[in-house]
Each structure stands twice: as C-alpha cells, then as structure tokens.
PDB file of C-alpha atoms in Angstrom:
ATOM      1  CA  UNK A 222      -0.006   0.086  -0.035  1.00 69.00           C
ATOM      2  CA  UNK A 223       2.579   2.508   0.917  1.00 76.00           C
ATOM      3  CA  UNK A 224       4.666   1.682  -2.222  1.00 85.00           C
ATOM      4  CA  UNK A 225       1.449   2.528  -4.402  1.00 85.00           C
ATOM      5  CA  UNK A 226       0.945   5.873  -2.396  1.00 86.00           C
ATOM      6  CA  UNK A 227       4.549   6.969  -2.516  1.00 88.00           C
ATOM      7  CA  UNK A 228       4.586   6.163  -6.418  1.00 88.00           C
ATOM      8  CA  UNK A 229       1.191   8.185  -7.021  1.00 87.00           C
ATOM      9  CA  UNK A 230       2.691  11.343  -5.168  1.00 87.00           C
ATOM     10  CA  UNK A 231       6.093  10.967  -7.149  1.00 91.00           C
ATOM     11  CA  UNK A 232       3.987  10.309 -10.432  1.00 89.00           C
ATOM     12  CA  UNK A 233       1.846  13.520  -9.733  1.00 89.00           C
ATOM     13  CA  UNK A 234       5.039  15.649  -9.251  1.00 89.00           C
ATOM     14  CA  UNK A 235       6.856  14.236 -12.228  1.00 92.00           C
ATOM     15  CA  UNK A 236       3.598  14.652 -14.425  1.00 92.00           C
ATOM     16  CA  UNK A 237       3.295  18.325 -13.632  1.00 89.00           C
ATOM     17  CA  UNK A 238       7.051  18.929 -14.299  1.00 90.00           C
ATOM     18  CA  UNK A 239       6.820  16.966 -17.458  1.00 92.00           C
ATOM     19  CA  UNK A 240       3.821  18.863 -18.845  1.00 91.00           C
ATOM     20  CA  UNK A 241       5.862  21.901 -18.802  1.00 88.00           C
ATOM     21  CA  UNK A 242       8.096  20.465 -21.507  1.00 90.00           C
ATOM     22  CA  UNK A 243       5.032  19.429 -23.735  1.00 90.00           C
ATOM     23  CA  UNK A 244       4.947  22.957 -25.044  1.00 89.00           C
ATOM     24  CA  UNK A 245       1.167  23.510 -24.606  1.00 91.00           C
ATOM     25  CA  UNK A 246      -0.322  26.566 -26.282  1.00 92.00           C
ATOM     26  CA  UNK A 247      -1.955  27.733 -23.104  1.00 93.00           C
ATOM     27  CA  UNK A 248      -1.873  27.097 -19.369  1.00 90.00           C
ATOM     28  CA  UNK A 249      -5.166  25.513 -19.437  1.00 92.00           C
ATOM     29  CA  UNK A 250      -4.200  22.801 -21.943  1.00 93.00           C
ATOM     30  CA  UNK A 251      -1.205  22.021 -19.731  1.00 93.00           C
ATOM     31  CA  UNK A 252      -3.503  21.631 -16.755  1.00 93.00           C
ATOM     32  CA  UNK A 253      -5.953  19.303 -18.744  1.00 94.00           C
ATOM     33  CA  UNK A 254      -2.972  17.316 -19.741  1.00 93.00           C
ATOM     34  CA  UNK A 255      -1.542  17.005 -16.048  1.00 93.00           C
ATOM     35  CA  UNK A 256      -5.161  16.184 -14.788  1.00 94.00           C
ATOM     36  CA  UNK A 257      -5.617  13.495 -17.360  1.00 94.00           C
ATOM     37  CA  UNK A 258      -2.236  12.041 -17.104  1.00 94.00           C
ATOM     38  CA  UNK A 259      -2.559  11.990 -12.958  1.00 93.00           C
ATOM     39  CA  UNK A 260      -5.822  10.303 -13.457  1.00 94.00           C
ATOM     40  CA  UNK A 261      -4.526   7.644 -15.963  1.00 94.00           C
ATOM     41  CA  UNK A 262      -1.702   6.848 -13.883  1.00 92.00           C
ATOM     42  CA  UNK A 263      -3.271   6.649 -10.483  1.00 90.00           C
ATOM     43  CA  UNK A 264      -5.987   4.649 -11.568  1.00 92.00           C
ATOM     44  CA  UNK A 265      -3.796   2.167 -13.288  1.00 91.00           C
ATOM     45  CA  UNK A 266      -1.519   2.121 -10.269  1.00 89.00           C
ATOM     46  CA  UNK A 267      -4.338   1.903  -7.616  1.00 86.00           C
ATOM     47  CA  UNK A 268      -6.883  -0.358  -8.986  1.00 86.00           C
ATOM     48  CA  UNK A 269      -5.547  -2.385 -12.189  1.00 86.00           C
ATOM     49  CA  UNK A 270      -2.372  -3.461 -10.825  1.00 84.00           C
ATOM     50  CA  UNK A 271      -3.684  -4.977  -7.821  1.00 82.00           C
ATOM     51  CA  UNK A 272      -6.597  -6.598  -9.709  1.00 82.00           C
ATOM     52  CA  UNK A 273      -4.022  -8.150 -12.349  1.00 81.00           C
ATOM     53  CA  UNK A 274      -1.482  -9.264  -9.492  1.00 81.00           C
ATOM     54  CA  UNK A 275      -4.202 -10.979  -7.363  1.00 82.00           C
ATOM     55  CA  UNK A 276      -6.219 -12.244 -10.030  1.00 82.00           C
ATOM     56  CA  UNK A 277      -5.740 -16.020 -11.107  1.00 80.00           C
ATOM     57  CA  UNK A 278      -6.581 -16.732 -14.776  1.00 79.00           C
ATOM     58  CA  UNK A 279      -5.430 -19.917 -15.318  1.00 78.00           C
ATOM     59  CA  UNK A 280      -5.669 -19.939 -19.159  1.00 80.00           C
ATOM     60  CA  UNK A 281      -3.423 -16.727 -19.235  1.00 77.00           C
ATOM     61  CA  UNK A 282      -0.997 -17.960 -16.921  1.00 76.00           C
ATOM     62  CA  UNK A 283      -0.473 -21.325 -18.449  1.00 77.00           C
ATOM     63  CA  UNK A 284      -0.040 -19.809 -21.891  1.00 78.00           C
ATOM     64  CA  UNK A 285       2.545 -17.451 -20.544  1.00 76.00           C
ATOM     65  CA  UNK A 286       4.280 -20.239 -18.758  1.00 74.00           C
ATOM     66  CA  UNK A 287       4.368 -22.336 -22.014  1.00 78.00           C
ATOM     67  CA  UNK A 288       5.898 -19.470 -23.821  1.00 76.00           C
ATOM     68  CA  UNK A 289       8.831 -19.053 -21.475  1.00 75.00           C
ATOM     69  CA  UNK A 290      12.071 -20.882 -21.912  1.00 73.00           C
ATOM     70  CA  UNK A 291      12.935 -20.930 -18.204  1.00 73.00           C
ATOM     71  CA  UNK A 292       9.731 -21.708 -15.751  1.00 67.00           C
ATOM     72  CA  UNK A 293      11.574 -20.167 -12.948  1.00 70.00           C
ATOM     73  CA  UNK A 294      11.182 -16.866 -14.651  1.00 70.00           C
ATOM     74  CA  UNK A 295       7.274 -17.098 -14.161  1.00 69.00           C
ATOM     75  CA  UNK A 296       7.729 -16.527 -10.282  1.00 69.00           C
ATOM     76  CA  UNK A 297       9.159 -13.044 -11.170  1.00 72.00           C
ATOM     77  CA  UNK A 298       6.085 -12.105 -13.120  1.00 70.00           C
ATOM     78  CA  UNK A 299       3.135 -12.048 -10.656  1.00 72.00           C
ATOM     79  CA  UNK A 300       0.379 -11.236 -13.181  1.00 74.00           C
ATOM     80  CA  UNK A 301      -2.540 -13.535 -13.415  1.00 76.00           C
ATOM     81  CA  UNK A 302      -1.006 -16.135 -11.006  1.00 75.00           C
ATOM     82  CA  UNK A 303      -2.711 -14.695  -7.734  1.00 79.00           C
ATOM     83  CA  UNK A 304      -4.601 -16.379  -5.060  1.00 80.00           C
ATOM     84  CA  UNK A 305      -8.294 -15.495  -6.083  1.00 81.00           C
ATOM     85  CA  UNK A 306      -9.955 -17.033  -9.358  1.00 79.00           C
ATOM     86  CA  UNK A 307     -13.148 -15.157  -8.408  1.00 80.00           C
ATOM     87  CA  UNK A 308     -14.372 -12.314  -6.075  1.00 79.00           C
ATOM     88  CA  UNK A 309     -15.033 -13.759  -2.700  1.00 81.00           C
ATOM     89  CA  UNK A 310     -15.307 -12.960   0.907  1.00 86.00           C
ATOM     90  CA  UNK A 311     -11.179 -13.580   1.174  1.00 87.00           C
ATOM     91  CA  UNK A 312     -10.704 -11.377  -1.915  1.00 84.00           C
ATOM     92  CA  UNK A 313     -12.521  -8.581  -0.186  1.00 85.00           C
ATOM     93  CA  UNK A 314     -10.432  -8.984   2.983  1.00 88.00           C
ATOM     94  CA  UNK A 315      -7.105  -9.091   1.108  1.00 86.00           C
ATOM     95  CA  UNK A 316      -7.503  -7.133  -2.269  1.00 85.00           C
ATOM     96  CA  UNK A 317     -10.344  -4.976  -1.348  1.00 85.00           C
ATOM     97  CA  UNK A 318      -8.879  -3.877   1.979  1.00 87.00           C
ATOM     98  CA  UNK A 319      -5.735  -2.890   0.190  1.00 86.00           C
ATOM     99  CA  UNK A 320      -7.289  -1.063  -2.468  1.00 86.00           C
ATOM    100  CA  UNK A 321      -9.685   0.731  -0.016  1.00 87.00           C
ATOM    101  CA  UNK A 322      -6.564   1.597   2.214  1.00 88.00           C
ATOM    102  CA  UNK A 323      -4.856   3.122  -0.749  1.00 86.00           C
ATOM    103  CA  UNK A 324      -7.652   5.291  -1.808  1.00 87.00           C
ATOM    104  CA  UNK A 325      -8.286   6.553   1.412  1.00 88.00           C
ATOM    105  CA  UNK A 326      -4.707   7.535   1.917  1.00 87.00           C
ATOM    106  CA  UNK A 327      -4.674   9.305  -1.591  1.00 84.00           C
ATOM    107  CA  UNK A 328      -7.884  10.914  -0.466  1.00 85.00           C
ATOM    108  CA  UNK A 329      -6.526  12.309   2.792  1.00 86.00           C
ATOM    109  CA  UNK A 330      -2.676  13.052   1.598  1.00 84.00           C
ATOM    110  CA  UNK A 331      -3.370  16.182  -0.389  1.00 80.00           C
ATOM    111  CA  UNK A 332      -4.842  17.819   2.713  1.00 81.00           C
ATOM    112  CA  UNK A 333      -1.740  17.455   4.788  1.00 84.00           C
ATOM    113  CA  UNK A 334      -0.185  20.997   3.449  1.00 79.00           C
ATOM    114  CA  UNK A 335      -3.389  22.596   4.368  1.00 78.00           C
ATOM    115  CA  UNK A 336      -3.460  21.030   7.509  1.00 84.00           C
ATOM    116  CA  UNK A 337      -0.162  22.413   8.507  1.00 82.00           C
ATOM    117  CA  UNK A 338      -1.073  25.836   6.994  1.00 77.00           C
ATOM    118  CA  UNK A 339      -4.098  25.817   9.383  1.00 80.00           C
ATOM    119  CA  UNK A 340      -1.829  25.156  12.413  1.00 82.00           C
ATOM    120  CA  UNK A 341       0.652  27.983  11.104  1.00 75.00           C
ATOM    121  CA  UNK A 342      -2.300  30.358  11.066  1.00 75.00           C
ATOM    122  CA  UNK A 343      -3.192  29.528  14.625  1.00 79.00           C
ATOM    123  CA  UNK A 344       0.352  30.366  15.582  1.00 77.00           C
ATOM    124  CA  UNK A 345       0.660  33.430  13.388  1.00 72.00           C
ATOM    125  CA  UNK A 346       0.152  35.934  15.937  1.00 71.00           C
ATOM    126  CA  UNK A 347       3.129  34.660  17.980  1.00 74.00           C
ATOM    127  CA  UNK A 348       5.274  34.230  14.720  1.00 67.00           C
ATOM    128  CA  UNK A 349       4.367  37.533  13.323  1.00 70.00           C
ATOM    129  CA  UNK A 350       5.963  39.473  16.130  1.00 75.00           C
ATOM    130  CA  UNK A 351       9.626  37.771  15.173  1.00 77.00           C
ATOM    131  CA  UNK A 352       9.250  38.348  11.297  1.00 76.00           C
ATOM    132  CA  UNK A 353      11.055  41.571  10.565  1.00 80.00           C
ATOM    133  CA  UNK A 354      10.209  42.067   6.766  1.00 84.00           C
ATOM    134  CA  UNK A 355       6.861  42.476   4.920  1.00 85.00           C
ATOM    135  CA  UNK A 356       8.164  40.129   2.214  1.00 85.00           C
ATOM    136  CA  UNK A 357       8.626  37.331   4.860  1.00 80.00           C
ATOM    137  CA  UNK A 358       5.146  38.089   6.443  1.00 77.00           C
ATOM    138  CA  UNK A 359       3.515  37.862   3.100  1.00 80.00           C
ATOM    139  CA  UNK A 360       5.121  34.473   2.454  1.00 75.00           C
ATOM    140  CA  UNK A 361       3.732  33.285   5.960  1.00 72.00           C
ATOM    141  CA  UNK A 362       0.247  34.421   5.094  1.00 74.00           C
ATOM    142  CA  UNK A 363       0.249  32.880   1.611  1.00 77.00           C
ATOM    143  CA  UNK A 364       0.137  29.337   2.479  1.00 67.00           C
ATOM    144  CA  UNK A 365       0.909  26.487   0.134  1.00 69.00           C
ATOM    145  CA  UNK A 366       0.154  26.322  -3.482  1.00 76.00           C
ATOM    146  CA  UNK A 367      -3.065  24.692  -4.424  1.00 79.00           C
ATOM    147  CA  UNK A 368      -2.495  22.760  -7.495  1.00 82.00           C
ATOM    148  CA  UNK A 369      -5.956  21.989  -8.987  1.00 86.00           C
ATOM    149  CA  UNK A 370      -4.835  19.770 -12.022  1.00 89.00           C
ATOM    150  CA  UNK A 371      -2.942  17.219 -10.015  1.00 86.00           C
ATOM    151  CA  UNK A 372      -5.694  17.053  -7.221  1.00 86.00           C
ATOM    152  CA  UNK A 373      -8.558  16.958  -9.868  1.00 89.00           C
ATOM    153  CA  UNK A 374      -6.740  13.954 -11.576  1.00 89.00           C
ATOM    154  CA  UNK A 375      -6.235  12.194  -8.418  1.00 88.00           C
ATOM    155  CA  UNK A 376      -9.910  12.495  -7.189  1.00 88.00           C
ATOM    156  CA  UNK A 377     -11.117  11.426 -10.472  1.00 91.00           C
ATOM    157  CA  UNK A 378      -9.125   8.206 -10.248  1.00 89.00           C
ATOM    158  CA  UNK A 379     -10.501   7.833  -6.794  1.00 87.00           C
ATOM    159  CA  UNK A 380     -13.968   7.987  -8.039  1.00 89.00           C
ATOM    160  CA  UNK A 381     -13.300   5.420 -10.733  1.00 90.00           C
ATOM    161  CA  UNK A 382     -11.717   3.110  -8.473  1.00 85.00           C
ATOM    162  CA  UNK A 383     -14.675   3.285  -5.910  1.00 84.00           C
ATOM    163  CA  UNK A 384     -17.509   3.285  -8.796  1.00 80.00           C
TER     164      UNK A 384
END
C-alpha cells in the first residue's frame, strides 16, 4: 500500500514537471494534460495493478508459462498467478482492503499541507512578532500552493476506483 501511495505522489510531481516540457499553447491545456495524466496513472496504479496481481486466470497464466524458456522466470512475473480465481469474502479482505486503504490515503494526503497551514495560521500571532520584513510576513500568510490539476486527476481516479 505504501509503495502505491509513494508512487502516486511521485507520479503527480513528475507529471506536472513533464507537462511543462510538452509545449502547450495555453496554461489550460497544460492543466488538462496534467489532470488526465495523473488520473490515468493513478487509476492504473491503484486499481488495475492490484487486480492483475491478485487475479488467477489459469488460461493466461498457463499460456505465458508455456511460452517461457525458463519456468523459474514465471515467479518473477506475478501477473495472473494470484490467489483468487473469483471475487469472494477472502478477496475483499485481502485485495479490497488493500485498494480501500490506498484510496483513503490518496484522498487524505493532499489535505496534509493545508492542515499544517491551518496550524501555522493559529500560531501566526506569535510568529508575526518575530518576522522583520513585509516580504517574509507575506510568505507566511500565503500558505501552500493549491495545484488544482493534480488534485482533480487524483480525485477522478478515486471516483473511478470506487465506482
């Protein structure tokens, strides 16, 4: 679960950085590109990878095994050789719980910087006495940047995973 969340956060940052190199004509085009890329990446990473790893589809697994020269390589490729041939109570307790935990962390993680900004606002009267320049005081009052495109893509991915 933590690997998926870390990868989702890194992918969001890298996607935003790479979108600047795509040479979009407008900022709106760049934001749409970031939102759609974050959505696609997080949807695949959060839902589809877990489903493919835990699913047991014997026909696909056996055909892949037959096509490999070395059968020991099959252990390194975990796709379609999972524990569950169908959705059952055990599937929900293992795969469903993993996906749900990942979705909840992805849902709450973007709020962390704003929580710290709120705490900083509460401490601001004490902090403002020690700040000597107006520029530094303005920086304290601004808070973190709100990146809508990455959040939008992340929330759309959460909606697609849940429904």
